[in-house]
Coordinates of C-alpha atoms and ligand atoms in Angstrom, one line a residue:
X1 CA -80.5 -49.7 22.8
X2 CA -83.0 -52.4 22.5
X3 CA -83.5 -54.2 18.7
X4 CA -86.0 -56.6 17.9
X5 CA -85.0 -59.1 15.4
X6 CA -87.5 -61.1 13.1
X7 CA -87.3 -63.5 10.9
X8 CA -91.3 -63.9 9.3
X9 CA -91.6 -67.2 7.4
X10 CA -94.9 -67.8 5.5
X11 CA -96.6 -69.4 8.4
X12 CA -94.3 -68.9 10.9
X13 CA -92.5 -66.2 12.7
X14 CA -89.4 -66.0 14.6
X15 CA -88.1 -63.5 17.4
X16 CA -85.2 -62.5 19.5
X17 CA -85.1 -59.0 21.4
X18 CA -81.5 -57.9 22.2
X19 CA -79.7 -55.3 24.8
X20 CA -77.4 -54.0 22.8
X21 CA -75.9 -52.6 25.5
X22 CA -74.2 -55.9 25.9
X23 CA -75.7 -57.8 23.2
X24 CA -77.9 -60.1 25.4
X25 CA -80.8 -61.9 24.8
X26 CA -83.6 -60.4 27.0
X27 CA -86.4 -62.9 25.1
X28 CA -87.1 -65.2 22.2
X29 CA -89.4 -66.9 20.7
X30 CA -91.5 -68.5 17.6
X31 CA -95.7 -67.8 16.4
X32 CA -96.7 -70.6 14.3
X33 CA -99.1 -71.8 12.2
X34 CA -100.1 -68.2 11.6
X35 CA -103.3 -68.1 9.1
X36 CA -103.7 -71.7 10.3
X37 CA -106.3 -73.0 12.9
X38 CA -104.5 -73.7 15.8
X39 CA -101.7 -70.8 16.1
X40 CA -99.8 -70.4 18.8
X41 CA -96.6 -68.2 20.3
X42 CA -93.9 -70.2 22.5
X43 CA -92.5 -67.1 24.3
X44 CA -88.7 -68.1 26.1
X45 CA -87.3 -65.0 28.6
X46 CA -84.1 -65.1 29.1
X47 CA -83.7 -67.2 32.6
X48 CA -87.5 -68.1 33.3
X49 CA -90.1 -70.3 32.0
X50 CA -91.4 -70.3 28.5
X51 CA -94.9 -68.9 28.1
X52 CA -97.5 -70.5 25.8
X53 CA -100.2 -68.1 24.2
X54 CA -102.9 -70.4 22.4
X55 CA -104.4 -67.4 20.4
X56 CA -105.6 -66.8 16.8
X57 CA -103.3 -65.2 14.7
X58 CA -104.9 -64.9 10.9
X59 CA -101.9 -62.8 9.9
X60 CA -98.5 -61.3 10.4
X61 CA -99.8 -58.1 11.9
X62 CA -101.9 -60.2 14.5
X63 CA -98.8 -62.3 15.1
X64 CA -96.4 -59.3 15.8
X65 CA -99.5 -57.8 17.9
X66 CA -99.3 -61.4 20.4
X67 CA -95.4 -60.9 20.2
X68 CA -95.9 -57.8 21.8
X69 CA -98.0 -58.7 24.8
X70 CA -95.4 -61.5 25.4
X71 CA -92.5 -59.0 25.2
X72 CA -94.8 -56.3 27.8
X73 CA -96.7 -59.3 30.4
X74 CA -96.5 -59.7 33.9
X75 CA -95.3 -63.0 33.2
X76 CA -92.6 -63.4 31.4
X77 CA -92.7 -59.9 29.7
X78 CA -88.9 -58.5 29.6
X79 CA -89.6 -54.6 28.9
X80 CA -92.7 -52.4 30.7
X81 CA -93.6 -50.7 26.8
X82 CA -93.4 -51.5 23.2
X83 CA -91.9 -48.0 23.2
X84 CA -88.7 -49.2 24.7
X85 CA -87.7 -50.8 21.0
X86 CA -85.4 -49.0 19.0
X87 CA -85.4 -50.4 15.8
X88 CA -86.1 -53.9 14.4
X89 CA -84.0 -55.9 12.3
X90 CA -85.6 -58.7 9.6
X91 CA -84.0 -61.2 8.1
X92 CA -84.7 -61.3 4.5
X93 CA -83.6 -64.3 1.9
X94 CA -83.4 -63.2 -1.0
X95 CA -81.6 -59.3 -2.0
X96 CA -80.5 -60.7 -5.7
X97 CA -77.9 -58.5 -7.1
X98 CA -79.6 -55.1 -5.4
X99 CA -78.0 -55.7 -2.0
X100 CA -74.4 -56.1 -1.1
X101 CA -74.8 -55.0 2.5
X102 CA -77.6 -54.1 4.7
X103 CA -80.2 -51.2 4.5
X104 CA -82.7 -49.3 6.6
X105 CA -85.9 -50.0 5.0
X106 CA -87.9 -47.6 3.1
X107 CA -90.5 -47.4 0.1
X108 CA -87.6 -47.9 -2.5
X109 CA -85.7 -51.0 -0.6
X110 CA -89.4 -52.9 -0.3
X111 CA -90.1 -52.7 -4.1
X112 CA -86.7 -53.9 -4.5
X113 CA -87.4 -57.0 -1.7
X114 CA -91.1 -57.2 -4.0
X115 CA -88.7 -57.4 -7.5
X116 CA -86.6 -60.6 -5.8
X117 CA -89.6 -62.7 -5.2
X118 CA -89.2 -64.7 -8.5
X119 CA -85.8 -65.6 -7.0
X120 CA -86.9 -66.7 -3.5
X121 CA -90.8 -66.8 -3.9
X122 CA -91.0 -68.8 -0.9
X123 CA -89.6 -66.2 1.7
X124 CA -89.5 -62.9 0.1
X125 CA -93.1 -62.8 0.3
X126 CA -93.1 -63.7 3.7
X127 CA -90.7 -61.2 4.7
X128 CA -91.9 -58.2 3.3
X129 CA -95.3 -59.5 5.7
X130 CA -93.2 -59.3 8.8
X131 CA -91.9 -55.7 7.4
X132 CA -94.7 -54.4 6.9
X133 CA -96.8 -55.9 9.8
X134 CA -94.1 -54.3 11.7
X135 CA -94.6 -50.9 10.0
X136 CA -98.1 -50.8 10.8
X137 CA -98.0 -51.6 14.3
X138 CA -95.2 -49.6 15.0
X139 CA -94.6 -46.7 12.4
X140 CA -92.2 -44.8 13.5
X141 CA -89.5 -47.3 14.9
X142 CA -87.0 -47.7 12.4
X143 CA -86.9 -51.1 10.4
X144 CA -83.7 -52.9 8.6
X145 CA -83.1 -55.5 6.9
X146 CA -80.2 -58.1 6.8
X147 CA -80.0 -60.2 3.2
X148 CA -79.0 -63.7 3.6
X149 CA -77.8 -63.4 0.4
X150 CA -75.6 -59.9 0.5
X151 CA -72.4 -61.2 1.6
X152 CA -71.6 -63.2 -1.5
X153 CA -71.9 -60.2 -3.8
X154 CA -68.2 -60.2 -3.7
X155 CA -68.1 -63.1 -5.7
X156 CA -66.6 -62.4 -9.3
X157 CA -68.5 -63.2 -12.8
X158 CA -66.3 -66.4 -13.0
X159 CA -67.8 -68.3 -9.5
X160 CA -71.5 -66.9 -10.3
X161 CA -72.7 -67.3 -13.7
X162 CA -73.8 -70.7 -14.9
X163 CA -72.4 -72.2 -18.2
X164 CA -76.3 -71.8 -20.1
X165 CA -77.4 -69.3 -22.5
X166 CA -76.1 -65.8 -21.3
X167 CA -79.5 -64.3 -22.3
X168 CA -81.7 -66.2 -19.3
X169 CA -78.6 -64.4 -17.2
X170 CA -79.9 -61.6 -19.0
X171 CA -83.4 -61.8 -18.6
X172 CA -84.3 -63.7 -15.3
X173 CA -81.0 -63.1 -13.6
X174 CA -79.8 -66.6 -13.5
X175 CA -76.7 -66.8 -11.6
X176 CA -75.1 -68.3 -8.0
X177 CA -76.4 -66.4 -5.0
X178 CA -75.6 -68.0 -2.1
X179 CA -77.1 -67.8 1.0
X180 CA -76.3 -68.5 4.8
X181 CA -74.4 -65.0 4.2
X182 CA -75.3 -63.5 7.5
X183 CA -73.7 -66.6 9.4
X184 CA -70.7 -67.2 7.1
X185 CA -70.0 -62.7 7.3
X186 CA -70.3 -63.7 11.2
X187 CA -68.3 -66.9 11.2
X188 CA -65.1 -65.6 9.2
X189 CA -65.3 -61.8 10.8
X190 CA -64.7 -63.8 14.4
X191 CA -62.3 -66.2 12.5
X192 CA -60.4 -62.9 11.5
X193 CA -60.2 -61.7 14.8
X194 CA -58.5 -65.4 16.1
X195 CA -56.1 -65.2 13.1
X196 CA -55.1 -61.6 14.3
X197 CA -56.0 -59.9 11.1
X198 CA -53.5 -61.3 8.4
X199 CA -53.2 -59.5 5.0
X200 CA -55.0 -62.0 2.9
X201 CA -56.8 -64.0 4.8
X202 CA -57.7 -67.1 3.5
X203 CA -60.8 -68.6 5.6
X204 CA -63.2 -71.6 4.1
X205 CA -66.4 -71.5 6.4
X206 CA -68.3 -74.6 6.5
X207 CA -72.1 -73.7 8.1
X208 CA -72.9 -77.1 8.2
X209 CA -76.5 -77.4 10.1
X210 CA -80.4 -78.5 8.4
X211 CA -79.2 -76.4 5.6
X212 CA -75.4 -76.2 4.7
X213 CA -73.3 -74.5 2.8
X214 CA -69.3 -73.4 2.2
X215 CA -67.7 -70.3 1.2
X216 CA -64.5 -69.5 0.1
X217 CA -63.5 -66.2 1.5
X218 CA -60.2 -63.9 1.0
X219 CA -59.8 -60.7 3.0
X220 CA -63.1 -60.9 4.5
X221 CA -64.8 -61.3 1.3
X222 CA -66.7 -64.2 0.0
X223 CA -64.7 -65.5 -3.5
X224 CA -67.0 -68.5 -4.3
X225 CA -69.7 -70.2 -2.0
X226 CA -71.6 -73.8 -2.9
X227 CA -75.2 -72.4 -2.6
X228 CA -76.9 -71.6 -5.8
X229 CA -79.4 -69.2 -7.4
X230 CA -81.5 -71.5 -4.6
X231 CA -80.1 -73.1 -1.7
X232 CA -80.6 -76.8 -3.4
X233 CA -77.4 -76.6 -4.8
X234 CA -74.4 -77.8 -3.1
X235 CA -73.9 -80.4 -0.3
X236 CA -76.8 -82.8 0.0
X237 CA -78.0 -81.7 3.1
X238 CA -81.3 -82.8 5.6
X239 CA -83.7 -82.8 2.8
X240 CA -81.9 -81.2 -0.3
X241 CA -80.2 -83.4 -3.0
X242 CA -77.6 -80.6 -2.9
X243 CA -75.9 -80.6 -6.4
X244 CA -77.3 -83.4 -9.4
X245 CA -76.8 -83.5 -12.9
X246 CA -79.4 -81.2 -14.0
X247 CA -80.8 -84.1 -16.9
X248 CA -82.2 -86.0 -14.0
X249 CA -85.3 -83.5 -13.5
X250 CA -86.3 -84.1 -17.3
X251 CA -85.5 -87.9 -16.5
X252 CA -87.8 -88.1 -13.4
X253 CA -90.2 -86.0 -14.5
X254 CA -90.9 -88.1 -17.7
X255 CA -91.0 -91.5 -16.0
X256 CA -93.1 -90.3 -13.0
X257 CA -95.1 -88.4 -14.8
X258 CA -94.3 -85.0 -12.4
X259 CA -93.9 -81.8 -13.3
X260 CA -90.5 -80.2 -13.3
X261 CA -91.8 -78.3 -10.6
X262 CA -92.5 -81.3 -8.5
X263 CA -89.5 -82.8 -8.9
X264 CA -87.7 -79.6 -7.7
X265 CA -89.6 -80.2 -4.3
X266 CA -88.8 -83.6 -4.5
X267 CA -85.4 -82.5 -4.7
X268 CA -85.9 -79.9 -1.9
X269 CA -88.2 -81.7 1.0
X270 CA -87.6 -85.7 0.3
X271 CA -84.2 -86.0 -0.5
X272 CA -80.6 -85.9 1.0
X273 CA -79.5 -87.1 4.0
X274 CA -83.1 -88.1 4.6
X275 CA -83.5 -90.0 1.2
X276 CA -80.4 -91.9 1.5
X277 CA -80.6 -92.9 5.0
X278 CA -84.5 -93.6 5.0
X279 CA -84.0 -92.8 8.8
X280 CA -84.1 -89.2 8.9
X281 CA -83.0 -85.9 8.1
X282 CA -81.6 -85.0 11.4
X283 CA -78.1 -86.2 11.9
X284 CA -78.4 -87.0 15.5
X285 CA -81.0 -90.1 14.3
X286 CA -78.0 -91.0 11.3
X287 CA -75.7 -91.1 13.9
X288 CA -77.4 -93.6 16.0
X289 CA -78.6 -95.8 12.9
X290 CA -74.4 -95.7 11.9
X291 CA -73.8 -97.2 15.6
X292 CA -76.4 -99.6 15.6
X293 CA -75.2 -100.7 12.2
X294 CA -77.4 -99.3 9.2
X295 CA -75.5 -99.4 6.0
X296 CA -77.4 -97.0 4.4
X297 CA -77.0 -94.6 7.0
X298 CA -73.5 -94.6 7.0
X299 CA -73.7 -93.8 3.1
X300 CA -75.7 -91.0 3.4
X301 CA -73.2 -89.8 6.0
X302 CA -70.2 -90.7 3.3
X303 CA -71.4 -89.0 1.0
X304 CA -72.2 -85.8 3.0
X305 CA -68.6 -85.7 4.3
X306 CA -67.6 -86.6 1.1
X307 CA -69.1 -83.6 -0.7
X308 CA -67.4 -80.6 1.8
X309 CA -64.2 -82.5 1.3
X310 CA -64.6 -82.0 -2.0
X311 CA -65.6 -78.8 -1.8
X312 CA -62.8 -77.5 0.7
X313 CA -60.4 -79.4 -1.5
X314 CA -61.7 -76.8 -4.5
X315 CA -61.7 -73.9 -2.7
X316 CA -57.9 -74.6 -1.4
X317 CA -57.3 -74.3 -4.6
X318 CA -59.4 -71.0 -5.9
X319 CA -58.0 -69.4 -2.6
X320 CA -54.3 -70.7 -3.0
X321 CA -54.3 -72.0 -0.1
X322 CA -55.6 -71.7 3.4
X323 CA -55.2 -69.9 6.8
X324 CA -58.8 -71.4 8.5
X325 CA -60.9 -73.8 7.8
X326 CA -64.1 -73.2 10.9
X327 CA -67.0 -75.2 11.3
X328 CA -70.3 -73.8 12.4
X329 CA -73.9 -75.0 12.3
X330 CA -75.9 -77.8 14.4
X331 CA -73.4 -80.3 13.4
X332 CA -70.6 -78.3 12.3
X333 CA -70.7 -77.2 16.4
X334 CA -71.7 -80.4 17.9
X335 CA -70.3 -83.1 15.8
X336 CA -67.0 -84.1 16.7
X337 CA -66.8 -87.6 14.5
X338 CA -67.9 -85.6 11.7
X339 CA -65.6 -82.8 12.0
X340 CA -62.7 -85.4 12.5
X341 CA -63.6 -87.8 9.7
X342 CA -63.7 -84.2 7.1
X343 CA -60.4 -83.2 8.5
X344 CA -58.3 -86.6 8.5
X345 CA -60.1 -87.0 4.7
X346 CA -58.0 -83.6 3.8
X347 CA -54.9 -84.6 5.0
X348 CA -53.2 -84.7 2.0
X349 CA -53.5 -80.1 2.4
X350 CA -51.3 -81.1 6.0
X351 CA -54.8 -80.4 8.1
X352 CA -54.4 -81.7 11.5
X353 CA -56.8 -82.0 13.9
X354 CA -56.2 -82.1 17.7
X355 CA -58.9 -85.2 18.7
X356 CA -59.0 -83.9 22.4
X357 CA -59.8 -80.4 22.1
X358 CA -62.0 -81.7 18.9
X359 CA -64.3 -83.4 21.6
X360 CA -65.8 -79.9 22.1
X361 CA -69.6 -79.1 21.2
X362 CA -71.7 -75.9 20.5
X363 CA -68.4 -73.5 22.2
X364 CA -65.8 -71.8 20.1
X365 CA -62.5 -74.2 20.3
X366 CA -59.4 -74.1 18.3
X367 CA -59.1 -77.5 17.6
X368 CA -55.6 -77.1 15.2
X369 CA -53.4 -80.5 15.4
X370 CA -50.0 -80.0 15.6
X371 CA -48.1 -79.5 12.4
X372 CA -51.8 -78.9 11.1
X373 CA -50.7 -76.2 7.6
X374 CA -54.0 -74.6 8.9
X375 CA -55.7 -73.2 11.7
X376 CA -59.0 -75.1 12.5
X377 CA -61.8 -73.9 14.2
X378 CA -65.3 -74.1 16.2
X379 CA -67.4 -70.8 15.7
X380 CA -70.7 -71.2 16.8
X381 CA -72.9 -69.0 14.5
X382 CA -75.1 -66.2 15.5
X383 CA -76.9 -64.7 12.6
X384 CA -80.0 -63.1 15.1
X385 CA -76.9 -61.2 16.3
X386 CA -75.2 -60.4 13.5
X387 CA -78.7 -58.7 12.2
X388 CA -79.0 -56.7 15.6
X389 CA -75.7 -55.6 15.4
X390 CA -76.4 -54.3 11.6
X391 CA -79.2 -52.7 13.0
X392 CA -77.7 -51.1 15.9
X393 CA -75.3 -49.6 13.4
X394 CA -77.2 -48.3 10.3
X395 CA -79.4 -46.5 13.1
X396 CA -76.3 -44.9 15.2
X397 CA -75.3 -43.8 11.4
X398 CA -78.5 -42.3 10.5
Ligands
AMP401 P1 -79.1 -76.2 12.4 O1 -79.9 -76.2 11.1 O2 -77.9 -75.4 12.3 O3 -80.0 -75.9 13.6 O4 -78.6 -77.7 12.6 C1 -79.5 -78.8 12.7 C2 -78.8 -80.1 12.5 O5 -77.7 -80.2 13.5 C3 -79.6 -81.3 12.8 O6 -79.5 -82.3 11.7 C4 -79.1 -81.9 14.0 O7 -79.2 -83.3 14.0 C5 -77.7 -81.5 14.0 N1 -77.1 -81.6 15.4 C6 -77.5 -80.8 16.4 N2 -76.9 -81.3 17.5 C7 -76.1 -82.3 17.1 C8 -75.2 -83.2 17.8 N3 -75.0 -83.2 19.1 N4 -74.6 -84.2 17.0 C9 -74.8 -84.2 15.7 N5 -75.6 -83.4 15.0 C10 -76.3 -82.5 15.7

């Protein structure tokens, strides 16, 4: 079985096409600037060159059209006919409270995806494009979608409501999400498996990457995670404040004469890691600016590791206690110094981390210390296969 998975931003479009018949990656690839002058499709097979396509694409349905000349070319094409794709699997953001797992798309699941766009009016939009681009270019392949929000509708009232007036919870549905839910569901189901299944599990995933995020999760289900109604709230993170006192919007918005709206993207594209370091958002650029000595740099990378201490700290305690903490993500997979400084900052919970086997980067380790109360590990995340393998299984159940 061949699946296609997408993941259709507003402007942009992402691909992967899988074998499920060992879960390979035959191709992948990105269109961007679609609707832009200048669009263009990087197309990666698996073991050759990448191919360039420098073509117009003025929508979603041109840009799935150019994806599927790259999947069929002479060069660099990995299957002979469009034909040979068995269903396709999209990532979508936002599912609100409608989705707790995920769903073969149909008339009824798109107007539900259309009734969450006030909650992610960024990428719902942008998703249903991909959907339906896909459905008119190739109607009769089954389609499904993958919420990155529908593993944290386990969470109970007490982790996702917000302390304000009941009645916007009411009306506008104001309440903790989450997202990252297709890595953390992929994270802590392989943690699972290390541990050996234990009654009770009791896993804290950190996807710590661009964006990042923590969940709490007991039994395989997802108790409390740090992500919001948005994904601004939380651990400051590349560009995101992560989690302020809400009263400095109103102040910032009065002083600098900005809308509250502005200040929002403030809070989401020039702030964080970036803001603090006045480097960079990407923590490779911190890390060389700590070495060579920037102060500022080193705080914003305090008070990143300071925040998931904090937050693993808390969700010790919701969980009563803990079986795994795993790391996952860009850095979470490839940052050793951080990963050590979090751990040896939570000693006081008897985490121990092994410093040698720690040295690892982007391969699942278990990098437990000795003594460590804890098991510790390296997961790398894989949420294009976590969607394929949804999608492999709603259509073998249909
Ligand atoms: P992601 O959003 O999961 O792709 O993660 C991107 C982030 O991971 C960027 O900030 C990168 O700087 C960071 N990252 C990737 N490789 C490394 C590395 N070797 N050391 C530290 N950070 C890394």
């Amino acid at each position: 079985m061949k699946i296609l998975v997408i993941n259709a931003g507003s402007s942009s479009l992402k691909y992967q096409l899988f074998d499920m018949e060992n879960e390979a990656v035959m191709a992948k690839g990105l269109c961007e600037r679609i609707g832009i002058n200048g669009s263009v499709l990087t197309h990666k097979p698996t073991g050759s060159e990448p191919v360039k396509y420098v073509e117009d694409m003025p929508d979603h349905v041109a840009a799935i059209k150019l994806v599927f000349k790259a999947l069929t070319a002479s060069n660099g094409g990995v299957i002979k006919d469009m034909s040979e794709i068995n269903a396709v699997g999209h990532r979508v953001l936002h599912g609100g409270d409608k989705f707790s797992e995920s769903i073969v798309i149909d008339e009824k699941v798109k107007a539900a995806i259309r009734e969450c766009i006030p909650l992610g009016p960024l990428h719902n939009p942008a998703n249903l494009m991909g959907i339906e681009a896909c459905e008119k270019i190739m109607p009769d392949v089954p389609q499904v979608a993958v919420f990155d929000t529908a593993f944290h509708q386990t969470m109970p009232p007490k982790a996702y409501m917000y302390a304000i007036p009941y009645e916007y919870y009411e009306k506008y549905k104001i309440r903790r999400y989450g997202f990252h839910g297709t890595s953390h569901r992929f994270i802590s189901a392989r943690t699972l498996e290390l541990l050996g299944h234990p009654e009770n599990a009791r896993v804290i995933t950190c996807h710590l990457g661009n964006g990042s995020s923590i969940a709490a999760i007991k039994d395989g289900k997802c108790v409390d995670t740090s992500m919001g109604l948005t994904p601004l709230e939380g651990l400051p993170m590349g560009t995101r404040s992560g989690s302020i006192d809400p009263a400095i919007v109103g102040i910032i918005s009065e002083n600098e004469k900005l809308s509250a709206a502005e200040v929002v993207s403030i809070l989401n594209k020039q702030s964080g890691v970036l803001a603090i370091s006045g480097v960079s958002s990407d923590f490779r650029d911190i890390e060389d600016a700590v070495a060579k000595g920037n102060e500022r740099a080193k705080l914003a990378l305090e008070m990143f590791e300071y925040e998931i201490v904090k937050y693993v700290g808390s969700y010790i305690a919701a969980l009563g206690g803990l079986d795994a903490l795993v790391f996952a993500g860009g850095i979470g997979e490839n940052g050793p110094e951080t990963r050590e400084s979090i751990v040896n900052q939570l000693h006081t919970f008897g985490l121990k981390i092994d410093a040698e086997k720690n040295k690892a980067r982007g391969k699942e380790v278990d990098i437990t210390g000795e003594g460590s109360s804890a098991k510790i590990f390296i997961v790398p995340t894989n949420e294009e296969l976590m969607i394929a393998r949804d999608t492999k299984n709603l259509i073998a159940a249909r």
